[in-house]
Amino acid sequence: MAVIRSVTSMQRLARKLAGQGKKIGLVPTMGFLHEGHLSLIKRARKKTDIVITSIFVNPTQFAPGEDLEQYPRDERGDIRKIKRAGGEIIFIPRAEDIYPEGFQTYVTVEQLTLTLEGKMRPTHFRGVTTIVAKLFNICRPDVAVFGMKDYQQAIVLKRMTHDLGYPITFIIAPTVREPDGLAMSSRNKYFTPEQRPEALCLYYALTSARSMVQAGEYTAAIIRKEMRAVIKATCPTAIIDYIAFTDFETLQPVQHVTAGTICSLAIKVHGVRLIDNMKLL
Ligand code: PAF
């Protein structure tokens, strides 16, 4: 297994591997890996000959006042976990190589970034698309795998991959959950044991929405009202950023749930902003 920190060395190796006819998989991450990330690596490994896992806490996707400085890091632990999951190459670039002095070129996906997370965090996706485009250019993957947990991110990046003509198979892998249903996230570590059960408000709200749809209720406004009640019952201090019902591909809001409708939500639980989503039908 190789740990590569230089952009030039990574570019050279990617070119060499491609020259040898090797199929390359890429799993971009910000580190502090959990089972969700490892499932992406395993999935990439099944489709390719060699998997590059990148670890880079990307400053341009954090707004001032967000958790860039506190974002959890554990490089040694990550390397161990990637090895166990079967990832062969770990790319840990330096910030000054990714964003050299005078950096001023960004990639922007226009419409899809105006809603949901993009509305709450206006500069976030520009940072995500820029770093992922740079990683695609450096690592030249044949396959890239992203998690459904960050649903809008996945749709935005899929659009970027298509629009910029990257010859990459884009895979969106299912969300991995803790046994009690909480979606795995590096930010779950911020909760104290007392706060942790209240983080389940997202999962409970989503599963109650799905049960309502299964029972024949398709009106988004009615389902949203019930979800708010479930959230408040589980975490009375929760601050709801949004509960949205959207079309899977276009991210356009829908008033009535139909096949392919995704319910996504963002909630601050004890100051920690969590997102989650579920296909309702
Ligand atoms: O999902 C993440 O961890 C990040 O947004 C990503 C895709 C690695 C880009 O920094």
Tab-separated table of N, CA, C and O in Angstrom, residues 172-267:
chain	number	residue	atom	x	y	z
A	172	ILE	N	-23.230	6.001	-7.074
A	172	ILE	CA	-23.758	6.528	-5.811
A	172	ILE	C	-24.113	5.320	-4.936
A	172	ILE	O	-24.985	4.520	-5.292
A	173	ALA	N	-23.418	5.184	-3.813
A	173	ALA	CA	-23.590	3.995	-2.966
A	173	ALA	C	-24.533	4.311	-1.790
A	173	ALA	O	-24.569	5.446	-1.312
A	174	PRO	N	-25.282	3.284	-1.345
A	174	PRO	CA	-26.265	3.513	-0.276
A	174	PRO	C	-25.647	4.002	1.036
A	174	PRO	O	-24.485	3.705	1.334
A	175	THR	N	-26.438	4.712	1.807
A	175	THR	CA	-26.015	5.211	3.119
A	175	THR	C	-25.807	4.037	4.077
A	175	THR	O	-26.639	3.125	4.130
A	176	VAL	N	-24.727	4.085	4.831
A	176	VAL	CA	-24.508	3.064	5.864
A	176	VAL	C	-24.951	3.672	7.197
A	176	VAL	O	-24.613	4.818	7.518
A	177	ARG	N	-25.717	2.901	7.961
A	177	ARG	CA	-26.278	3.404	9.217
A	177	ARG	C	-25.738	2.638	10.417
A	177	ARG	O	-25.362	1.475	10.295
A	178	GLU	N	-25.748	3.315	11.562
A	178	GLU	CA	-25.466	2.628	12.830
A	178	GLU	C	-26.623	1.653	13.066
A	178	GLU	O	-27.699	1.814	12.475
A	179	PRO	N	-26.428	0.651	13.977
A	179	PRO	CA	-27.520	-0.314	14.203
A	179	PRO	C	-28.853	0.360	14.571
A	179	PRO	O	-29.926	-0.142	14.220
A	180	ASP	N	-28.816	1.506	15.226
A	180	ASP	CA	-30.076	2.171	15.602
A	180	ASP	C	-30.623	3.080	14.500
A	180	ASP	O	-31.676	3.703	14.671
A	181	GLY	N	-29.935	3.184	13.380
A	181	GLY	CA	-30.478	3.945	12.239
A	181	GLY	C	-29.758	5.254	11.944
A	181	GLY	O	-29.930	5.813	10.867
A	182	LEU	N	-28.960	5.758	12.880
A	182	LEU	CA	-28.264	7.029	12.634
A	182	LEU	C	-27.306	6.866	11.451
A	182	LEU	O	-26.484	5.944	11.429
A	183	ALA	N	-27.426	7.753	10.483
A	183	ALA	CA	-26.527	7.682	9.314
A	183	ALA	C	-25.100	7.944	9.776
A	183	ALA	O	-24.848	8.878	10.559
A	184	MET	N	-24.166	7.122	9.297
A	184	MET	CA	-22.774	7.308	9.722
A	184	MET	C	-22.238	8.625	9.174
A	184	MET	O	-22.475	8.972	8.016
A	185	SER	N	-21.547	9.358	10.036
A	185	SER	CA	-20.976	10.646	9.657
A	185	SER	C	-19.813	10.939	10.583
A	185	SER	O	-19.863	10.609	11.776
A	186	SER	N	-18.778	11.556	10.045
A	186	SER	CA	-17.636	11.910	10.885
A	186	SER	C	-18.071	12.879	11.985
A	186	SER	O	-17.465	12.948	13.045
A	187	ARG	N	-19.137	13.632	11.722
A	187	ARG	CA	-19.591	14.624	12.707
A	187	ARG	C	-20.332	13.986	13.886
A	187	ARG	O	-20.542	14.654	14.908
A	188	ASN	N	-20.711	12.700	13.804
A	188	ASN	CA	-21.397	12.049	14.938
A	188	ASN	C	-20.511	12.049	16.179
A	188	ASN	O	-20.994	11.938	17.292
A	189	LYS	N	-19.235	12.176	15.948
A	189	LYS	CA	-18.301	12.131	17.075
A	189	LYS	C	-18.428	13.356	17.992
A	189	LYS	O	-17.968	13.347	19.125
A	190	TYR	N	-19.079	14.403	17.508
A	190	TYR	CA	-19.237	15.609	18.324
A	190	TYR	C	-20.221	15.401	19.486
A	190	TYR	O	-20.248	16.188	20.419
A	191	PHE	N	-21.078	14.346	19.430
A	191	PHE	CA	-22.116	14.187	20.454
A	191	PHE	C	-21.595	13.545	21.729
A	191	PHE	O	-20.789	12.609	21.675
A	192	THR	N	-22.078	14.036	22.860
A	192	THR	CA	-21.816	13.346	24.122
A	192	THR	C	-22.771	12.140	24.165
A	192	THR	O	-23.777	12.118	23.432
A	193	PRO	N	-22.484	11.136	25.036
A	193	PRO	CA	-23.395	9.977	25.109
A	193	PRO	C	-24.831	10.393	25.440
A	193	PRO	O	-25.785	9.758	24.986
A	194	GLU	N	-25.010	11.491	26.179
A	194	GLU	CA	-26.363	11.940	26.536
A	194	GLU	C	-27.077	12.543	25.315
A	194	GLU	O	-28.282	12.413	25.160
A	195	GLN	N	-26.301	13.213	24.468
A	195	GLN	CA	-26.914	13.889	23.301
A	195	GLN	C	-27.199	12.912	22.160
A	195	GLN	O	-28.120	13.122	21.367
A	196	ARG	N	-26.399	11.862	22.069
A	196	ARG	CA	-26.415	10.956	20.916
A	196	ARG	C	-27.817	10.416	20.567
A	196	ARG	O	-28.205	10.398	19.383
A	197	PRO	N	-28.653	9.974	21.578
A	197	PRO	CA	-29.984	9.453	21.204
A	197	PRO	C	-30.850	10.502	20.490
A	197	PRO	O	-31.675	10.145	19.650
A	198	GLU	N	-30.614	11.772	20.792
A	198	GLU	CA	-31.445	12.816	20.167
A	198	GLU	C	-31.086	13.012	18.689
A	198	GLU	O	-31.877	13.544	17.910
A	199	ALA	N	-29.876	12.571	18.318
A	199	ALA	CA	-29.474	12.670	16.911
A	199	ALA	C	-30.326	11.748	16.033
A	199	ALA	O	-30.371	11.886	14.808
A	200	LEU	N	-31.021	10.815	16.678
A	200	LEU	CA	-31.889	9.899	15.922
A	200	LEU	C	-33.135	10.579	15.378
A	200	LEU	O	-33.912	9.968	14.644
A	201	CYS	N	-33.331	11.853	15.738
A	201	CYS	CA	-34.550	12.539	15.265
A	201	CYS	C	-34.636	12.547	13.738
A	201	CYS	O	-35.736	12.485	13.186
A	202	LEU	N	-33.511	12.590	13.062
A	202	LEU	CA	-33.547	12.600	11.584
A	202	LEU	C	-34.076	11.263	11.060
A	202	LEU	O	-34.963	11.220	10.204
A	203	TYR	N	-33.509	10.186	11.599
A	203	TYR	CA	-33.902	8.849	11.131
A	203	TYR	C	-35.366	8.572	11.471
A	203	TYR	O	-36.121	8.061	10.632
A	204	TYR	N	-35.758	8.941	12.687
A	204	TYR	CA	-37.155	8.707	13.075
A	204	TYR	C	-38.104	9.496	12.168
A	204	TYR	O	-39.167	9.005	11.771
A	205	ALA	N	-37.735	10.732	11.852
A	205	ALA	CA	-38.601	11.556	10.985
A	205	ALA	C	-38.701	10.931	9.593
A	205	ALA	O	-39.794	10.847	9.015
A	206	LEU	N	-37.579	10.477	9.073
A	206	LEU	CA	-37.585	9.893	7.724
A	206	LEU	C	-38.372	8.585	7.687
A	206	LEU	O	-39.128	8.330	6.746
A	207	THR	N	-38.198	7.753	8.719
A	207	THR	CA	-38.922	6.475	8.696
A	207	THR	C	-40.420	6.716	8.923
A	207	THR	O	-41.259	5.998	8.379
A	208	SER	N	-40.762	7.776	9.687
A	208	SER	CA	-42.200	8.040	9.853
A	208	SER	C	-42.775	8.532	8.522
A	208	SER	O	-43.899	8.184	8.153
A	209	ALA	N	-41.977	9.315	7.770
A	209	ALA	CA	-42.429	9.779	6.443
A	209	ALA	C	-42.662	8.571	5.529
A	209	ALA	O	-43.687	8.473	4.843
A	210	ARG	N	-41.721	7.644	5.554
A	210	ARG	CA	-41.847	6.470	4.680
A	210	ARG	C	-43.080	5.630	5.065
A	210	ARG	O	-43.825	5.164	4.213
A	211	SER	N	-43.311	5.516	6.383
A	211	SER	CA	-44.496	4.749	6.821
A	211	SER	C	-45.778	5.441	6.368
A	211	SER	O	-46.742	4.767	5.973
A	212	MET	N	-45.805	6.778	6.438
A	212	MET	CA	-47.016	7.489	5.997
A	212	MET	C	-47.271	7.233	4.512
A	212	MET	O	-48.405	7.000	4.098
A	213	VAL	N	-46.199	7.271	3.726
A	213	VAL	CA	-46.354	7.031	2.281
A	213	VAL	C	-46.848	5.598	2.050
A	213	VAL	O	-47.764	5.365	1.251
A	214	GLN	N	-46.266	4.670	2.801
A	214	GLN	CA	-46.700	3.268	2.643
A	214	GLN	C	-48.175	3.103	3.014
A	214	GLN	O	-48.876	2.257	2.478
A	215	ALA	N	-48.639	3.973	3.938
A	215	ALA	CA	-50.046	3.888	4.355
A	215	ALA	C	-50.962	4.688	3.418
A	215	ALA	O	-52.165	4.798	3.671
A	216	GLY	N	-50.379	5.320	2.375
A	216	GLY	CA	-51.220	5.988	1.369
A	216	GLY	C	-51.248	7.508	1.468
A	216	GLY	O	-52.013	8.154	0.755
A	217	GLU	N	-50.444	8.102	2.336
A	217	GLU	CA	-50.417	9.569	2.411
A	217	GLU	C	-49.280	10.090	1.530
A	217	GLU	O	-48.114	9.816	1.784
A	218	TYR	N	-49.632	10.870	0.488
A	218	TYR	CA	-48.616	11.319	-0.472
A	218	TYR	C	-48.389	12.838	-0.443
A	218	TYR	O	-47.539	13.345	-1.166
A	219	THR	N	-49.161	13.561	0.369
A	219	THR	CA	-49.059	15.028	0.354
A	219	THR	C	-47.864	15.481	1.197
A	219	THR	O	-47.817	15.261	2.417
A	220	ALA	N	-46.930	16.158	0.517
A	220	ALA	CA	-45.687	16.541	1.187
A	220	ALA	C	-45.944	17.403	2.432
A	220	ALA	O	-45.328	17.182	3.481
A	221	ALA	N	-46.853	18.345	2.338
A	221	ALA	CA	-47.087	19.271	3.462
A	221	ALA	C	-47.569	18.512	4.708
A	221	ALA	O	-47.164	18.831	5.834
A	222	ILE	N	-48.422	17.515	4.495
A	222	ILE	CA	-48.954	16.742	5.635
A	222	ILE	C	-47.836	15.886	6.250
A	222	ILE	O	-47.674	15.812	7.472
A	223	ILE	N	-47.037	15.288	5.381
A	223	ILE	CA	-45.944	14.439	5.879
A	223	ILE	C	-44.927	15.307	6.629
A	223	ILE	O	-44.440	14.948	7.709
A	224	ARG	N	-44.646	16.486	6.078
A	224	ARG	CA	-43.653	17.380	6.709
A	224	ARG	C	-44.093	17.765	8.128
A	224	ARG	O	-43.304	17.808	9.060
A	225	LYS	N	-45.401	18.016	8.269
A	225	LYS	CA	-45.934	18.427	9.584
A	225	LYS	C	-45.691	17.332	10.620
A	225	LYS	O	-45.238	17.591	11.742
A	226	GLU	N	-45.966	16.098	10.207
A	226	GLU	CA	-45.753	14.965	11.114
A	226	GLU	C	-44.249	14.804	11.419
A	226	GLU	O	-43.863	14.522	12.562
A	227	MET	N	-43.433	15.009	10.417
A	227	MET	CA	-41.977	14.865	10.633
A	227	MET	C	-41.488	15.894	11.662
A	227	MET	O	-40.672	15.588	12.527
A	228	ARG	N	-42.012	17.121	11.549
A	228	ARG	CA	-41.618	18.160	12.523
A	228	ARG	C	-41.965	17.716	13.946
A	228	ARG	O	-41.195	17.904	14.876
A	229	ALA	N	-43.159	17.097	14.088
A	229	ALA	CA	-43.610	16.646	15.412
A	229	ALA	C	-42.674	15.553	15.938
A	229	ALA	O	-42.285	15.549	17.118
A	230	VAL	N	-42.305	14.628	15.054
A	230	VAL	CA	-41.404	13.531	15.457
A	230	VAL	C	-40.047	14.102	15.886
A	230	VAL	O	-39.464	13.690	16.901
A	231	ILE	N	-39.559	15.069	15.129
A	231	ILE	CA	-38.248	15.669	15.439
A	231	ILE	C	-38.304	16.337	16.812
A	231	ILE	O	-37.437	16.125	17.661
A	232	LYS	N	-39.343	17.118	17.029
A	232	LYS	CA	-39.440	17.849	18.304
A	232	LYS	C	-39.621	16.889	19.486
A	232	LYS	O	-39.128	17.143	20.589
A	233	ALA	N	-40.329	15.777	19.253
A	233	ALA	CA	-40.530	14.796	20.329
A	233	ALA	C	-39.213	14.099	20.675
A	233	ALA	O	-38.969	13.736	21.830
A	234	THR	N	-38.351	13.912	19.680
A	234	THR	CA	-37.083	13.203	19.918
A	234	THR	C	-36.010	14.150	20.429
A	234	THR	O	-35.185	13.784	21.279
A	235	CYS	N	-36.006	15.365	19.894
A	235	CYS	CA	-34.977	16.345	20.274
A	235	CYS	C	-35.641	17.717	20.384
A	235	CYS	O	-35.726	18.455	19.388
A	236	PRO	N	-36.133	18.055	21.580
A	236	PRO	CA	-36.902	19.297	21.721
A	236	PRO	C	-36.139	20.555	21.312
A	236	PRO	O	-36.733	21.552	20.915
A	237	THR	N	-34.801	20.513	21.387
A	237	THR	CA	-34.033	21.727	21.056
A	237	THR	C	-33.554	21.742	19.597
A	237	THR	O	-32.774	22.619	19.202
A	238	ALA	N	-33.989	20.764	18.809
A	238	ALA	CA	-33.519	20.680	17.411
A	238	ALA	C	-33.874	21.946	16.636
A	238	ALA	O	-34.954	22.522	16.822
A	239	ILE	N	-32.951	22.369	15.776
A	239	ILE	CA	-33.242	23.491	14.873
A	239	ILE	C	-33.288	22.919	13.455
A	239	ILE	O	-32.289	22.388	12.950
A	240	ILE	N	-34.486	23.015	12.855
A	240	ILE	CA	-34.671	22.405	11.529
A	240	ILE	C	-34.280	23.423	10.461
A	240	ILE	O	-34.876	24.487	10.365
A	241	ASP	N	-33.269	23.093	9.666
A	241	ASP	CA	-32.896	23.978	8.546
A	241	ASP	C	-33.871	23.778	7.394
A	241	ASP	O	-34.358	24.730	6.809
A	242	TYR	N	-34.135	22.529	7.039
A	242	TYR	CA	-35.154	22.253	6.019
A	242	TYR	C	-35.585	20.788	6.068
A	242	TYR	O	-34.847	19.916	6.545
A	243	ILE	N	-36.813	20.576	5.600
A	243	ILE	CA	-37.302	19.219	5.301
A	243	ILE	C	-37.827	19.331	3.878
A	243	ILE	O	-38.770	20.081	3.624
A	244	ALA	N	-37.199	18.649	2.938
A	244	ALA	CA	-37.534	18.871	1.530
A	244	ALA	C	-37.960	17.583	0.853
A	244	ALA	O	-37.442	16.508	1.159
A	245	PHE	N	-38.894	17.728	-0.078
A	245	PHE	CA	-39.341	16.605	-0.907
A	245	PHE	C	-38.983	16.974	-2.335
A	245	PHE	O	-39.476	17.982	-2.848
A	246	THR	N	-38.102	16.202	-2.934
A	246	THR	CA	-37.606	16.607	-4.251
A	246	THR	C	-37.540	15.412	-5.200
A	246	THR	O	-37.475	14.257	-4.774
A	247	ASP	N	-37.491	15.766	-6.477
A	247	ASP	CA	-37.243	14.750	-7.498
A	247	ASP	C	-35.791	14.297	-7.394
A	247	ASP	O	-34.894	15.131	-7.201
A	248	PHE	N	-35.546	13.018	-7.546
A	248	PHE	CA	-34.212	12.462	-7.334
A	248	PHE	C	-33.144	13.121	-8.204
A	248	PHE	O	-32.080	13.492	-7.716
A	249	GLU	N	-33.419	13.312	-9.505
A	249	GLU	CA	-32.381	13.799	-10.435
A	249	GLU	C	-32.310	15.316	-10.491
A	249	GLU	O	-31.233	15.887	-10.534
A	250	THR	N	-33.509	15.973	-10.523
A	250	THR	CA	-33.508	17.422	-10.776
A	250	THR	C	-33.419	18.234	-9.488
A	250	THR	O	-33.151	19.431	-9.532
A	251	LEU	N	-33.681	17.621	-8.367
A	251	LEU	CA	-33.729	18.284	-7.055
A	251	LEU	C	-34.854	19.327	-6.982
A	251	LEU	O	-34.868	20.149	-6.063
A	252	GLN	N	-35.777	19.271	-7.937
A	252	GLN	CA	-36.908	20.205	-7.890
A	252	GLN	C	-37.905	19.768	-6.823
A	252	GLN	O	-38.183	18.571	-6.696
A	253	PRO	N	-38.469	20.729	-6.064
A	253	PRO	CA	-39.430	20.348	-5.027
A	253	PRO	C	-40.706	19.757	-5.614
A	253	PRO	O	-41.121	20.144	-6.702
A	254	VAL	N	-41.263	18.801	-4.894
A	254	VAL	CA	-42.551	18.227	-5.325
A	254	VAL	C	-43.568	18.405	-4.191
A	254	VAL	O	-43.206	18.425	-3.017
A	255	GLN	N	-44.835	18.555	-4.580
A	255	GLN	CA	-45.905	18.706	-3.576
A	255	GLN	C	-46.467	17.338	-3.197
A	255	GLN	O	-47.027	17.171	-2.118
A	256	HIS	N	-46.338	16.405	-4.114
A	256	HIS	CA	-46.870	15.063	-3.883
A	256	HIS	C	-45.781	14.032	-4.129
A	256	HIS	O	-45.053	14.128	-5.115
A	257	VAL	N	-45.708	13.079	-3.236
A	257	VAL	CA	-44.693	12.029	-3.347
A	257	VAL	C	-45.065	11.084	-4.489
A	257	VAL	O	-46.202	10.629	-4.574
A	258	THR	N	-44.092	10.853	-5.374
A	258	THR	CA	-44.282	9.858	-6.445
A	258	THR	C	-43.033	8.975	-6.460
A	258	THR	O	-42.091	9.224	-5.695
A	259	ALA	N	-43.019	7.989	-7.377
A	259	ALA	CA	-41.847	7.092	-7.451
A	259	ALA	C	-40.596	7.938	-7.675
A	259	ALA	O	-40.568	8.790	-8.560
A	260	GLY	N	-39.590	7.740	-6.857
A	260	GLY	CA	-38.328	8.475	-7.026
A	260	GLY	C	-38.223	9.721	-6.168
A	260	GLY	O	-37.176	10.365	-6.147
A	261	THR	N	-39.295	10.081	-5.442
A	261	THR	CA	-39.188	11.262	-4.571
A	261	THR	C	-38.233	10.972	-3.417
A	261	THR	O	-38.314	9.915	-2.773
A	262	ILE	N	-37.356	11.939	-3.164
A	262	ILE	CA	-36.435	11.819	-2.027
A	262	ILE	C	-36.853	12.831	-0.978
A	262	ILE	O	-37.122	13.992	-1.302
A	263	CYS	N	-36.888	12.408	0.258
A	263	CYS	CA	-37.084	13.354	1.349
A	263	CYS	C	-35.709	13.588	1.961
A	263	CYS	O	-35.014	12.638	2.335
A	264	SER	N	-35.287	14.839	2.035
A	264	SER	CA	-33.998	15.112	2.679
A	264	SER	C	-34.191	16.187	3.732
A	264	SER	O	-35.106	17.013	3.640
A	265	LEU	N	-33.336	16.144	4.732
A	265	LEU	CA	-33.486	17.104	5.814
A	265	LEU	C	-32.137	17.463	6.420
A	265	LEU	O	-31.161	16.709	6.317
A	266	ALA	N	-32.088	18.664	6.961
A	266	ALA	CA	-30.883	19.145	7.651
A	266	ALA	C	-31.338	19.718	8.973
A	266	ALA	O	-32.263	20.533	9.018
A	267	ILE	N	-30.702	19.258	10.046
A	267	ILE	CA	-31.145	19.647	11.382
A	267	ILE	C	-29.925	19.890	12.262
A	267	ILE	O	-28.952	19.135	12.198
